[in-house]
Coordinates of C-alpha atoms in Angstrom, one line a residue:
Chain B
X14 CA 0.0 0.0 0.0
X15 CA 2.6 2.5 1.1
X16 CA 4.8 1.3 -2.3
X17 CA 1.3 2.0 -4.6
X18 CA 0.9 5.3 -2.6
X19 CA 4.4 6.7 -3.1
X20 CA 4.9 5.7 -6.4
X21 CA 1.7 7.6 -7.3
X22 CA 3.2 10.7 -5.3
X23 CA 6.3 10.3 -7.6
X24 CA 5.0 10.2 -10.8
X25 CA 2.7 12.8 -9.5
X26 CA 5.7 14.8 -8.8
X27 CA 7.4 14.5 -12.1
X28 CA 4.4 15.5 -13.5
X29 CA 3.8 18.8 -11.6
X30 CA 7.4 19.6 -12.0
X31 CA 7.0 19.0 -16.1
X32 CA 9.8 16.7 -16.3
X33 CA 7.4 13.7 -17.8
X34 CA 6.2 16.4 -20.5
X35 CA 9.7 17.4 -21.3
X36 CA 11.2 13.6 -21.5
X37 CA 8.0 12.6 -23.4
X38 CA 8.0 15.5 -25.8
X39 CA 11.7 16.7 -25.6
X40 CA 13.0 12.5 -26.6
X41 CA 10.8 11.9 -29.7
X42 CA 11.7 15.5 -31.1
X43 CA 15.2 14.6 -30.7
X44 CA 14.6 11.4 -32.7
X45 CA 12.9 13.7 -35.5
X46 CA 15.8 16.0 -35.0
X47 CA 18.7 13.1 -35.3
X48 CA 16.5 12.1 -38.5
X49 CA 16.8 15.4 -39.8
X50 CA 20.6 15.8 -39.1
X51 CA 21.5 12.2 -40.7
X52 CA 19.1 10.9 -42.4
X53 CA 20.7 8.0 -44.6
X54 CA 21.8 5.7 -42.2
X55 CA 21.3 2.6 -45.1
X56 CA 20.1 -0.7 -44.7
X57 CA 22.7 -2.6 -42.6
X58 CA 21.9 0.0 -39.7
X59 CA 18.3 0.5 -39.5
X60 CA 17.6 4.2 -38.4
X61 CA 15.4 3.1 -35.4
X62 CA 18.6 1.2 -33.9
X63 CA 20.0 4.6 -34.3
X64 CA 17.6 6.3 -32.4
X65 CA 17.6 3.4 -30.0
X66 CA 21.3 4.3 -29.2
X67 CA 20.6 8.2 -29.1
X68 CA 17.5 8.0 -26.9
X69 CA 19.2 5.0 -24.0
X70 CA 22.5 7.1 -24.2
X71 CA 20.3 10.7 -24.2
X72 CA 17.9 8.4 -21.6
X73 CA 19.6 6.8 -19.5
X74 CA 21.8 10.1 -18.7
X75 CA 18.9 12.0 -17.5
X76 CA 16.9 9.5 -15.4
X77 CA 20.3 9.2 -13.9
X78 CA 20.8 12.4 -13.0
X79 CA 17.3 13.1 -12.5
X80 CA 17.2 10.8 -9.2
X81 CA 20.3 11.6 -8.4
X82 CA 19.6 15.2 -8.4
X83 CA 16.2 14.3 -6.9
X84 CA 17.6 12.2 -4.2
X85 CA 20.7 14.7 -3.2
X86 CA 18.2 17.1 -2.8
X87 CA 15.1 15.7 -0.3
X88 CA 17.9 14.1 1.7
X89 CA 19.8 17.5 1.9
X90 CA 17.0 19.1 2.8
X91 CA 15.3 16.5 5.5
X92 CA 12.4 16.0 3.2
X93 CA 13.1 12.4 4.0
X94 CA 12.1 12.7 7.7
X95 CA 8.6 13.2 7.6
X96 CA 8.6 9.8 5.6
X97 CA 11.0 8.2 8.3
X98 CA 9.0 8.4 10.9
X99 CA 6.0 6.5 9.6
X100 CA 5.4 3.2 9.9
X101 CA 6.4 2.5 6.3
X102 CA 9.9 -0.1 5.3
X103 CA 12.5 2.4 3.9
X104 CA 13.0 0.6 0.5
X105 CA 9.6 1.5 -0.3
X106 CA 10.8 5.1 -0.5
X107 CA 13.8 4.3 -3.1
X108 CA 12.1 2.3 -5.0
X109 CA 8.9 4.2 -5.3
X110 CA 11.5 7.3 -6.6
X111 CA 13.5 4.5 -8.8
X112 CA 10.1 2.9 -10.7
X113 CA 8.9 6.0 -11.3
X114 CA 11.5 7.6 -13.3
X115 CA 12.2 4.3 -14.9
X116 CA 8.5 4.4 -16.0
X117 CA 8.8 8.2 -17.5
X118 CA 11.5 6.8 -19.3
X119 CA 10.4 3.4 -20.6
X120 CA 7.0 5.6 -22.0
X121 CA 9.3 8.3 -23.6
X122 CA 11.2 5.5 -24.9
X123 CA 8.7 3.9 -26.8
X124 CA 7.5 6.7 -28.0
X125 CA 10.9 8.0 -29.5
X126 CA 11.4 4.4 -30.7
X127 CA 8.1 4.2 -32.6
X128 CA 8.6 7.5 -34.0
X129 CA 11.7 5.9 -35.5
X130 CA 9.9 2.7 -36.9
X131 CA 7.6 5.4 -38.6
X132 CA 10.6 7.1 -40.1
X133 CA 11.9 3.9 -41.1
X134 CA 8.7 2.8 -42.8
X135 CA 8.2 6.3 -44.1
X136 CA 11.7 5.7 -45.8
X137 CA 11.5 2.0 -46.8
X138 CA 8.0 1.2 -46.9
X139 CA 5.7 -1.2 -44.4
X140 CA 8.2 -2.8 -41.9
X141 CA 9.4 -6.4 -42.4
X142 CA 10.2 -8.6 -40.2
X143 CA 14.0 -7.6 -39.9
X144 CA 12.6 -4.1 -39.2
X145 CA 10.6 -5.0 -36.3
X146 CA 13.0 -7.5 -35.1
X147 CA 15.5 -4.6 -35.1
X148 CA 13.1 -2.3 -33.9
X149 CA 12.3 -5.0 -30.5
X150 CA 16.1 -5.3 -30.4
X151 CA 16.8 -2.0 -29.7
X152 CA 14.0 -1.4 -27.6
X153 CA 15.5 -4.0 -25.0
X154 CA 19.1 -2.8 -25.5
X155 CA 17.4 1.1 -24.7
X156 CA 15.4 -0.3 -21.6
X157 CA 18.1 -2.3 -20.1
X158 CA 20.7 0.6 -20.1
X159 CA 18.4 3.2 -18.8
X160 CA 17.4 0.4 -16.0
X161 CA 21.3 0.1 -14.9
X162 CA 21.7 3.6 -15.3
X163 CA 19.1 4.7 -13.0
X164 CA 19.9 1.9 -10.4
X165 CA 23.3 3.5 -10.3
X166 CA 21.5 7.3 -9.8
X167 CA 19.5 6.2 -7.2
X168 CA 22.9 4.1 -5.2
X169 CA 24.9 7.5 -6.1
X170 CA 22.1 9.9 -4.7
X171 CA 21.8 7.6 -1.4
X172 CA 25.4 7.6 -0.6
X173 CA 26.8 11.2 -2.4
X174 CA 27.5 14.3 -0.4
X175 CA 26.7 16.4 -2.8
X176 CA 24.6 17.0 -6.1
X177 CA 28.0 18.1 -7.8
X178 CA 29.8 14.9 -6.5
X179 CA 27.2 12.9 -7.3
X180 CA 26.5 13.8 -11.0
X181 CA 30.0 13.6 -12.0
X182 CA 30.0 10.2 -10.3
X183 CA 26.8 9.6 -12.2
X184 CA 27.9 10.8 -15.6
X185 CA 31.3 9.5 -15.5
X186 CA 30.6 6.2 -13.6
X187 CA 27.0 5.2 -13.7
X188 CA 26.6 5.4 -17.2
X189 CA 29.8 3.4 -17.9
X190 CA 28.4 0.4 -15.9
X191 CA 25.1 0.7 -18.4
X192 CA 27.3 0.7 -21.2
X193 CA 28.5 -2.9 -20.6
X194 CA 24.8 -3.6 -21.6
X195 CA 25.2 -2.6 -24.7
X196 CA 28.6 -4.3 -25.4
X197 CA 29.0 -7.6 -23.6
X198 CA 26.3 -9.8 -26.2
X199 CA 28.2 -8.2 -29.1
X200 CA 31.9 -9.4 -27.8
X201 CA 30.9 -12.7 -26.4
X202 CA 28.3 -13.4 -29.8
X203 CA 25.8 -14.9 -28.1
X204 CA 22.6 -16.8 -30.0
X205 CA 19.7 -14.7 -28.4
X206 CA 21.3 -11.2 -28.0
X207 CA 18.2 -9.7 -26.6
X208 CA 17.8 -12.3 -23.9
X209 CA 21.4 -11.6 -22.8
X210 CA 21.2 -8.4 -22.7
X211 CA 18.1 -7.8 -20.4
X212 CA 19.3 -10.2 -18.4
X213 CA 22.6 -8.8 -17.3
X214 CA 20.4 -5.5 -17.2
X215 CA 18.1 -7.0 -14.6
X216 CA 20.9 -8.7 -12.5
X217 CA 23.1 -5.6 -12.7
X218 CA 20.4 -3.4 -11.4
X219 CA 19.1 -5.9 -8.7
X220 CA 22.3 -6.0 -7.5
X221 CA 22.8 -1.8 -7.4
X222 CA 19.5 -1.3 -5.6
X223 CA 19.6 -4.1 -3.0
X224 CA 23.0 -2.3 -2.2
X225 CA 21.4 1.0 -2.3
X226 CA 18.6 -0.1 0.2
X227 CA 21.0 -1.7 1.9
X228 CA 22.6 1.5 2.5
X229 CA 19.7 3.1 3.2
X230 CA 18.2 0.9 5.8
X231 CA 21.5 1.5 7.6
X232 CA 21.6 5.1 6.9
X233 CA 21.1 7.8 9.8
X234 CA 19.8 10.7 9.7
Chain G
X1 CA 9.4 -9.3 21.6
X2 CA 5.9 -9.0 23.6
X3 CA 4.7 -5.6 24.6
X4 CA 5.0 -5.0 28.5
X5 CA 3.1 -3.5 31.1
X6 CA 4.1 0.2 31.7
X7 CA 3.8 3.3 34.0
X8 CA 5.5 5.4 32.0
X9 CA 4.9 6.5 28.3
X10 CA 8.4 7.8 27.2
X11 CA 11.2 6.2 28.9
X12 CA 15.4 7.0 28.5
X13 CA 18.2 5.2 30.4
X14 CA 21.7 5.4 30.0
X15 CA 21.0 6.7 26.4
X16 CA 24.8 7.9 24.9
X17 CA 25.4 8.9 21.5
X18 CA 28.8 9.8 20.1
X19 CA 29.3 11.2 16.7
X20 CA 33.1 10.2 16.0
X21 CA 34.9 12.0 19.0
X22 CA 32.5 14.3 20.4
X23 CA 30.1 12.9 22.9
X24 CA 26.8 14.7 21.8
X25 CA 24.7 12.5 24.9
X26 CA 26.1 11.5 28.1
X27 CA 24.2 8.9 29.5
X28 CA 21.0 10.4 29.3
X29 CA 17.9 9.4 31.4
X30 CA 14.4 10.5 32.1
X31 CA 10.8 9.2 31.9
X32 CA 7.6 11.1 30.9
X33 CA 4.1 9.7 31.8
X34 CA 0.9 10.3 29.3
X35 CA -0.6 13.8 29.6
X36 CA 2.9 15.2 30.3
X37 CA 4.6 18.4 28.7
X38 CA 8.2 17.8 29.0
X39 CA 9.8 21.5 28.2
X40 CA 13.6 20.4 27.0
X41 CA 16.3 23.4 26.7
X42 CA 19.8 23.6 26.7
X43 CA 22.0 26.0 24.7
X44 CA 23.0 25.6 21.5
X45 CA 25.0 22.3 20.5
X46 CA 24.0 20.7 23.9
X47 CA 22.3 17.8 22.5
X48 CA 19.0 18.5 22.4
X49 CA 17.7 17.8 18.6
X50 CA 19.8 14.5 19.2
X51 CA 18.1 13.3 22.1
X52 CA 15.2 14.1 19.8
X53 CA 16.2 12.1 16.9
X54 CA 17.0 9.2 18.6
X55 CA 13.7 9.1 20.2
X56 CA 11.6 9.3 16.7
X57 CA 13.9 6.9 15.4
X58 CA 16.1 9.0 13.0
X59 CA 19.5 8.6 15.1
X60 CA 20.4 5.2 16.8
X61 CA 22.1 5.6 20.6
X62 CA 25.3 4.0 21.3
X63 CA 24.6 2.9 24.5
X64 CA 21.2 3.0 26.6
X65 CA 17.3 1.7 26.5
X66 CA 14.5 4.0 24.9
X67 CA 10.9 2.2 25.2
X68 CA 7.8 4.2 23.9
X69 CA 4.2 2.9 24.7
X70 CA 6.4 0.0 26.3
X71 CA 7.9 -0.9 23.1
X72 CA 11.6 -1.1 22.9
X73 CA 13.7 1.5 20.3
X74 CA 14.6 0.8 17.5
X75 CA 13.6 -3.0 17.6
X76 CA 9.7 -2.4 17.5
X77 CA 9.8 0.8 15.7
X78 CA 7.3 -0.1 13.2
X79 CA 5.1 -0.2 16.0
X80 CA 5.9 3.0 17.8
X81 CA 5.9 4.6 14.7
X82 CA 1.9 4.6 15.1
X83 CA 1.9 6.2 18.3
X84 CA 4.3 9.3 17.1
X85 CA 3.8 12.3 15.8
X86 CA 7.1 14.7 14.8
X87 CA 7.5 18.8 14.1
X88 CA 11.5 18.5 13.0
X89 CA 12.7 21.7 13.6
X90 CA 13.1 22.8 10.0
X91 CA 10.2 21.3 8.4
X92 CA 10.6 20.6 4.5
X93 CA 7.9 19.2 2.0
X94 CA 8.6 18.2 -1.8
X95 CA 8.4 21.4 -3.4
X96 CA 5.5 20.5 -6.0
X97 CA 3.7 19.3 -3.0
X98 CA 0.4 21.0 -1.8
X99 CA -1.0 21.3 1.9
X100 CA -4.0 18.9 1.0
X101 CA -1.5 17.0 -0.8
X102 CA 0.9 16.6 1.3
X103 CA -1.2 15.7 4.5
X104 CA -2.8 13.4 2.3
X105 CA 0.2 11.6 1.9
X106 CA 1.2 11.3 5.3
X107 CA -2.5 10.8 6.7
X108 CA -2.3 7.6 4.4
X109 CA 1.4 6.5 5.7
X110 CA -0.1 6.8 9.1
X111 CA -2.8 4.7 8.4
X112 CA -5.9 6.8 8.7
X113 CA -8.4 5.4 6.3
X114 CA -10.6 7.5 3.2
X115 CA -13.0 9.0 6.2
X116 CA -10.6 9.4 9.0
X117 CA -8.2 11.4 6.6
X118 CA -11.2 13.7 5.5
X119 CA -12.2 15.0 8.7
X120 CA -8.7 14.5 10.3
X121 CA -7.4 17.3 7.5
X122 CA -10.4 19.4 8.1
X123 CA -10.9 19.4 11.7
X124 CA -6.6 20.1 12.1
X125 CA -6.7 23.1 9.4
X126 CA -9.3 24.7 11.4
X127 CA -7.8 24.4 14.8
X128 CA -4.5 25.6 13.3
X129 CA -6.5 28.2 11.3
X130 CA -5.2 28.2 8.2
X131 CA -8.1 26.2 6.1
X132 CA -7.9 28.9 3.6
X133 CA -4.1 27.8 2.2
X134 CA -5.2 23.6 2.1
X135 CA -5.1 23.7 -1.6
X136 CA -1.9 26.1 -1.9
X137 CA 1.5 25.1 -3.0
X138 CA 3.6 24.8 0.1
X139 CA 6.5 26.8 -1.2
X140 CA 4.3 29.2 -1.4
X141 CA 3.8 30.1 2.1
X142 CA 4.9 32.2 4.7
X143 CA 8.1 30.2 7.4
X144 CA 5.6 30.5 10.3
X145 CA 2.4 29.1 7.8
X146 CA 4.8 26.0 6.7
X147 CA 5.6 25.5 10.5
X148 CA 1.5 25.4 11.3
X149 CA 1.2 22.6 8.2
X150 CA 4.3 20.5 9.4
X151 CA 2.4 20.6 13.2
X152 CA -0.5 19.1 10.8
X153 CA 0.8 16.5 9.7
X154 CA 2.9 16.0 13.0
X155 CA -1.0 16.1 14.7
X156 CA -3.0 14.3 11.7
X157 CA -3.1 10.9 12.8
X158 CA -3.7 12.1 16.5
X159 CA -0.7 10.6 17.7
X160 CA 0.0 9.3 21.7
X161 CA 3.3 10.6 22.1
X162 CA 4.1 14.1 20.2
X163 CA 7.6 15.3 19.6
X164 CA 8.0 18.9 18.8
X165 CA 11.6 20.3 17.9
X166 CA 11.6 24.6 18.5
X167 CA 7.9 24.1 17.5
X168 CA 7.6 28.0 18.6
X169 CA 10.1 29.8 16.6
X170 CA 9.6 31.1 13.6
X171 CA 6.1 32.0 14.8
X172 CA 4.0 35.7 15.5
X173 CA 2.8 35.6 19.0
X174 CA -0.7 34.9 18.4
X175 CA 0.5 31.7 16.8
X176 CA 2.5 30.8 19.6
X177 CA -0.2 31.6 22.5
X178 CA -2.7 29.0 19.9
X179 CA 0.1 26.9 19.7
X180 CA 0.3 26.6 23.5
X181 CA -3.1 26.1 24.3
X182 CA -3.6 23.8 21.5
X183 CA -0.6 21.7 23.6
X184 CA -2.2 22.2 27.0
X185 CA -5.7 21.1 25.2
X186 CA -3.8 17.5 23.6
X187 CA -2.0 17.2 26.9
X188 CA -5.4 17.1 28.9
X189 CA -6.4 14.4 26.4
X190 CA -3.7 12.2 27.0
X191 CA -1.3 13.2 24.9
X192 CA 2.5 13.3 25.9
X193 CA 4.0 16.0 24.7
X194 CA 8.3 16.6 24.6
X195 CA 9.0 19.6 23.2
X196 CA 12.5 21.6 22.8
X197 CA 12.7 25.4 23.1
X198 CA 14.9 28.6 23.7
X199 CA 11.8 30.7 24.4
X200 CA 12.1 30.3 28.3
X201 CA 9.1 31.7 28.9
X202 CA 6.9 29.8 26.6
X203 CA 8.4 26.4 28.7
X204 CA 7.6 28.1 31.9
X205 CA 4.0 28.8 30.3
X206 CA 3.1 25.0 29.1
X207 CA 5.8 22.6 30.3
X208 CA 4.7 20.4 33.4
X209 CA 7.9 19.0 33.9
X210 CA 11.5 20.4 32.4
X211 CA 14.7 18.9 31.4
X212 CA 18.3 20.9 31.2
X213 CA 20.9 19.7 29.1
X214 CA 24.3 21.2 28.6
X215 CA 26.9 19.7 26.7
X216 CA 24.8 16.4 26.1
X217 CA 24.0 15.8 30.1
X218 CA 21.0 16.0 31.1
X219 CA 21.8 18.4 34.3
X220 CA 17.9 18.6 36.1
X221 CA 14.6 16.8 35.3
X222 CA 11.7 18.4 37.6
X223 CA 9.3 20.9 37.7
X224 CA 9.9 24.2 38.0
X225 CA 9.0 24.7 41.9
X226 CA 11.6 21.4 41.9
X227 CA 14.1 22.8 39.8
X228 CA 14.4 26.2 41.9
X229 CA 14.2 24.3 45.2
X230 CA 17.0 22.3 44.2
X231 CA 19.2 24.6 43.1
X232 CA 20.3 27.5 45.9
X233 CA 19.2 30.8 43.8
X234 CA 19.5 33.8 45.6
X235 CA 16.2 35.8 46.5
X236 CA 15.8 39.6 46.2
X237 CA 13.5 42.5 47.0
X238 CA 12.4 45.0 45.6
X239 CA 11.2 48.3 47.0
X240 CA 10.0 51.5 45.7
X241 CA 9.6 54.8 47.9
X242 CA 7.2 57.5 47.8
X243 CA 9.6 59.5 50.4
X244 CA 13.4 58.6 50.3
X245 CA 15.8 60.7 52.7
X246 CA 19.0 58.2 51.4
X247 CA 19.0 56.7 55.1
X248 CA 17.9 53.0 53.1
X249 CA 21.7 52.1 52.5
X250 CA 21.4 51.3 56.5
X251 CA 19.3 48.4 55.8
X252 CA 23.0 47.0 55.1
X253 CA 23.1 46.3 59.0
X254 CA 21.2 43.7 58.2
X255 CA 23.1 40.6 58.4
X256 CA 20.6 38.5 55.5
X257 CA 21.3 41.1 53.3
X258 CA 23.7 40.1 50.6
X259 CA 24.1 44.1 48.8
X260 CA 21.3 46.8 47.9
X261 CA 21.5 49.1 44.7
X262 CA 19.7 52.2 43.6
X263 CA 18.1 50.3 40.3
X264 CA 16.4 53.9 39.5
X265 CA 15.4 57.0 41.6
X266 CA 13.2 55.8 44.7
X267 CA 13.7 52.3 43.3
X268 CA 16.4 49.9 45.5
X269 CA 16.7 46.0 45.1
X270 CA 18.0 44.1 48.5
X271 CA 20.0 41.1 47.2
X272 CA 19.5 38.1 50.2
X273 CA 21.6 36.0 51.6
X274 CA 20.9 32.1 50.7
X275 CA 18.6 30.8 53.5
X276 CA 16.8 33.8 54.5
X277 CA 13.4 33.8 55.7
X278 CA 12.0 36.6 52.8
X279 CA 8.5 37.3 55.0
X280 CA 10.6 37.9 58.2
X281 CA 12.8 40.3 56.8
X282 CA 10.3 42.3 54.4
X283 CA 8.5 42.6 58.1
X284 CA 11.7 43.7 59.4
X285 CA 12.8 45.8 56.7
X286 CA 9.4 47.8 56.7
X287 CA 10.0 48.8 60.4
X288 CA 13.1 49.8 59.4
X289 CA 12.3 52.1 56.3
X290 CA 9.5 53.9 58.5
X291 CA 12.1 54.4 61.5
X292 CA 14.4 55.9 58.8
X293 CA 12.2 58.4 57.6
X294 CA 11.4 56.8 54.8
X295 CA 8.2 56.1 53.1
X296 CA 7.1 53.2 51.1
X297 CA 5.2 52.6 47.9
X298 CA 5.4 49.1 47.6
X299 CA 8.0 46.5 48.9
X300 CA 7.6 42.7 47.0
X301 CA 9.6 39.8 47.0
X302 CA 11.4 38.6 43.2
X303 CA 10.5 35.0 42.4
X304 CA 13.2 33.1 40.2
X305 CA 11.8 32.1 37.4
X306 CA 13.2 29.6 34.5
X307 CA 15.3 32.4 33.2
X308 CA 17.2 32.2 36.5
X309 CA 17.5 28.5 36.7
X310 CA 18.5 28.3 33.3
X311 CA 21.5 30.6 33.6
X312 CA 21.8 28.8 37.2
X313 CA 22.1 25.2 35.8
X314 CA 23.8 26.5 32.3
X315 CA 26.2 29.6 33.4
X316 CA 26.8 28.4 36.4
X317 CA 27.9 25.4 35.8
X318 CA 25.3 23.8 38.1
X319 CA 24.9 19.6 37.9
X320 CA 24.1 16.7 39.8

């Protein structure tokens, strides 16, 4: 109950503060953008892999730094104590704040990803079934990036001084670890790519949040 | 661990708390019993939002028991979490957050259901009058109308045991006389009330029972009648003439008197000696005056009051 109620409060949030409306607006329009600035991409890479790389790199970056910035803040400011002090479990408040942004960005996501399928077809006709295989590819290579990278914003904004410390450590070592997603399939060559690839995602970001709420649960303040 | 039978609603022992080398609480003990209003100063840096802290679960202790409602700290906090209501001493909200919304939120966490939560918000935004900013944005308002919504949702859920850090600064003094009564009024009802404060006179107003800490020990728990008896603070008397010929400064042949000074014209203050009778000597002082030539508008004895047992217990250096 208090998981469904905070979550709501999140999303909520984002929405008030017109983040959602800028990632869902602001991530297709860069897609249209990208299509704009290079179109011919050609047939071995598919435009909507292209604007599956721009929007997890563009993505992932920004729900990263959104919760860490997010997090850094409400703990700076004791926002977190009037939570505290309920009879609620404290991982409920991490990942309440961690679902939601990943949420945000899984919709924007699609959406930036469809546009690109509609470019594609736009440019080569109806999609085939390399098009939409492509198209599901990247869609799981996108997801599973932004996943690690906002597990790694929400484990830098629970233990990180400072906003300023904690998006450099997010930019220049949270969204290193989500790169690995993109390249381990590809070097080891694996059968089933996709498969792979969400599954390091999910084990990856398992592992960075049950250290985060461990951290948390521990965590005075 | 099975709840136990108890006397006493809030209850410290031993509790220590060291951050890295500093010793912020000394082995700090105390107990409140329901209906109480425990009035907790100390300087600045003495320990107080600590002990405060540890108590709502924020903070663990080193060392020491806490039990609330007879359940231990932190082991059944899930539990004492429902009986406690908390005003930190800078109260902060999301900033997108809404009165309505935000005690919304924490009605819910606390477990009040659809109806409760209604009539809870309601019924607390009129006593705190300020029904008329329910559906503003938080960050909107005034520091003293942010203070009233964090007592809300510190009072929502009509907790057992309320903890209130400086829940009177910040605040006009209309607000801080409703504030009072609206602590005397929950305190009749049951409610325990610990509250931290520099404004001396506002714990001399509400608090039935007072704690002094100074560099994290707890130096006196009493009243205030206990607190003055137990700590030697010398009496004076004040006395203002209608007639003064200058012959008062013989009232020094007195031996209980300590000094006497000319405060103003006509106006003298006798400074006693610890352990003087004050209704013998006034008596004796009178007679004195008259003989003297002198002739007397009023004479009245000067009660310490918390001021003077702070500044006796803090500045003096006074402990157990």
């Amino acid at each position: 109950m208090s998981f469904a109620l905070l979550f709501k409060d999140e999303l909520l949030g984002f929405y008030k503060s017109k983040v959602m409306i800028f990632l869902w607006i602001g991530l297709p329009v860069l897609t249209i953008l990208f299509h704009l600035w290079a179109p011919d991409t050609g047939p071995e890479l598919p435009f909507t892999v292209v604007s599956a790389l721009l929007v997890s790199s563009i993505g992932g970056t920004l729900a990263s730094a959104m919760l860490v910035v997010s997090i850094i803040n409400e703990k700076t400011s004791r926002v977190y104590d009037l939570f505290l002090i309920r009879p609620i479990k404290r991982w409920n408040i991490i990942l309440s704040k961690f679902f939601a942004v990943y949420l945000c960005l899984v919709i924007a996501s699609t959406l930036a990803l469809l546009l690109g399928v509609a470019i594609d077809t736009f440019n080569s006709g109806l999609p085939s079934d390399v098009m939409l295989n492509s198209a599901l590819q990247s869609l799981t290579l996108s997801l599973s990036m932004i996943m690690v990278s906002s597990a790694a914003g929400v484990l830098i904004g629970v233990f990180s001084p400072s906003i300023l410390v904690g998006v450099i450590l997010v930019l220049y070592g949270g969204n290193q670890i989500s790169a690995v997603i993109s390249l381990l399939p590809s070097m080891l060559n694996v059968p089933n790519p996709s498969f792979i690839t969400v599954f390091i995602g999910v084990v990856i970001t398992c592992i960075l949040l049950g250290l985060t709420i461990f951290l948390f649960n521990k965590k005075q303040f | 661990m099975k709840k136990k039978e108890f006397d006493d609603f809030l209850v410290l022992e031993g509790v220590t708390k060291k951050f890295k080398d500093l010793l912020a609480l000394d082995n700090v003990s105390f107990s409140l019993q329901q209906g109480d209003i425990f009035g907790y100063i100390g300087p600045n840096g003495a320990g107080k939002t600590t002990t405060i802290k540890i108590i709502v679960g924020l903070l663990r202790q080193g060392k020491g028991t806490i039990s609330i409602g007879g359940y231990p700290m932190p082991d059944k906090k899930d539990e004492v979490n429902k009986l406690l209501g908390y005003l930190p001493q800078q109260v902060s909200f999301q900033q997108w957050r809404t009165v309505d919304h935000a005690l919304t939120t924490f009605g819910k966490l606390s477990g009040l259901n659809k109806n409760e939560l209604e009539s809870n918000i309601r019924d607390i935004l009129t006593l705190l009058n300020i029904s008329e900013i329910r559906y503003k944005k938080i960050v909107e308002l005034s520091g003293g109308t942010i203070q009233k919504v964090g007592l809300a949702q510190a009072l929502l859920h009509r907790p057992k045991l309320l903890i209130l850090d400086e829940p009177l600064g910040g605040l006009d003094p209309t607000s801080r006389n409703q504030i009072k009564k609206i602590i005397k009024d929950l305190s009749k009802n049951g409610t325990t009330i610990f509250f931290s404060s520099h404004i001396l006179s506002d714990v001399q107003d509400v608090a039935t029972k007072i704690g002094v800490l100074n560099w994290g020990r707890l130096l006196q728990v009493g009243t205030l009648d206990e607190l003055i008896a137990k700590f030697t603070i010398n009496k004076e008397i004040e006395i203002v003439l209608s007639k003064d010929s200058g012959k008062w400064i013989e009232l020094k042949s007195f031996k209980q008197i300590e000094k006497i000074e000319e405060i103003s014209p006509h106006k003298i203050l006798v400074y006693l000696k610890s352990g003087t009778d004050v209704n013998e000597l006034v008596h004796k002082i009178i007679q004195k005056l008259l003989s003297l030539d002198c002739q007397i508008r009023s004479i009245r004895p000067l009660s310490p009051n918390l001021d003077d047992v702070y500044l006796q217990y803090v500045k003096g250096g006074g402990s157990l």
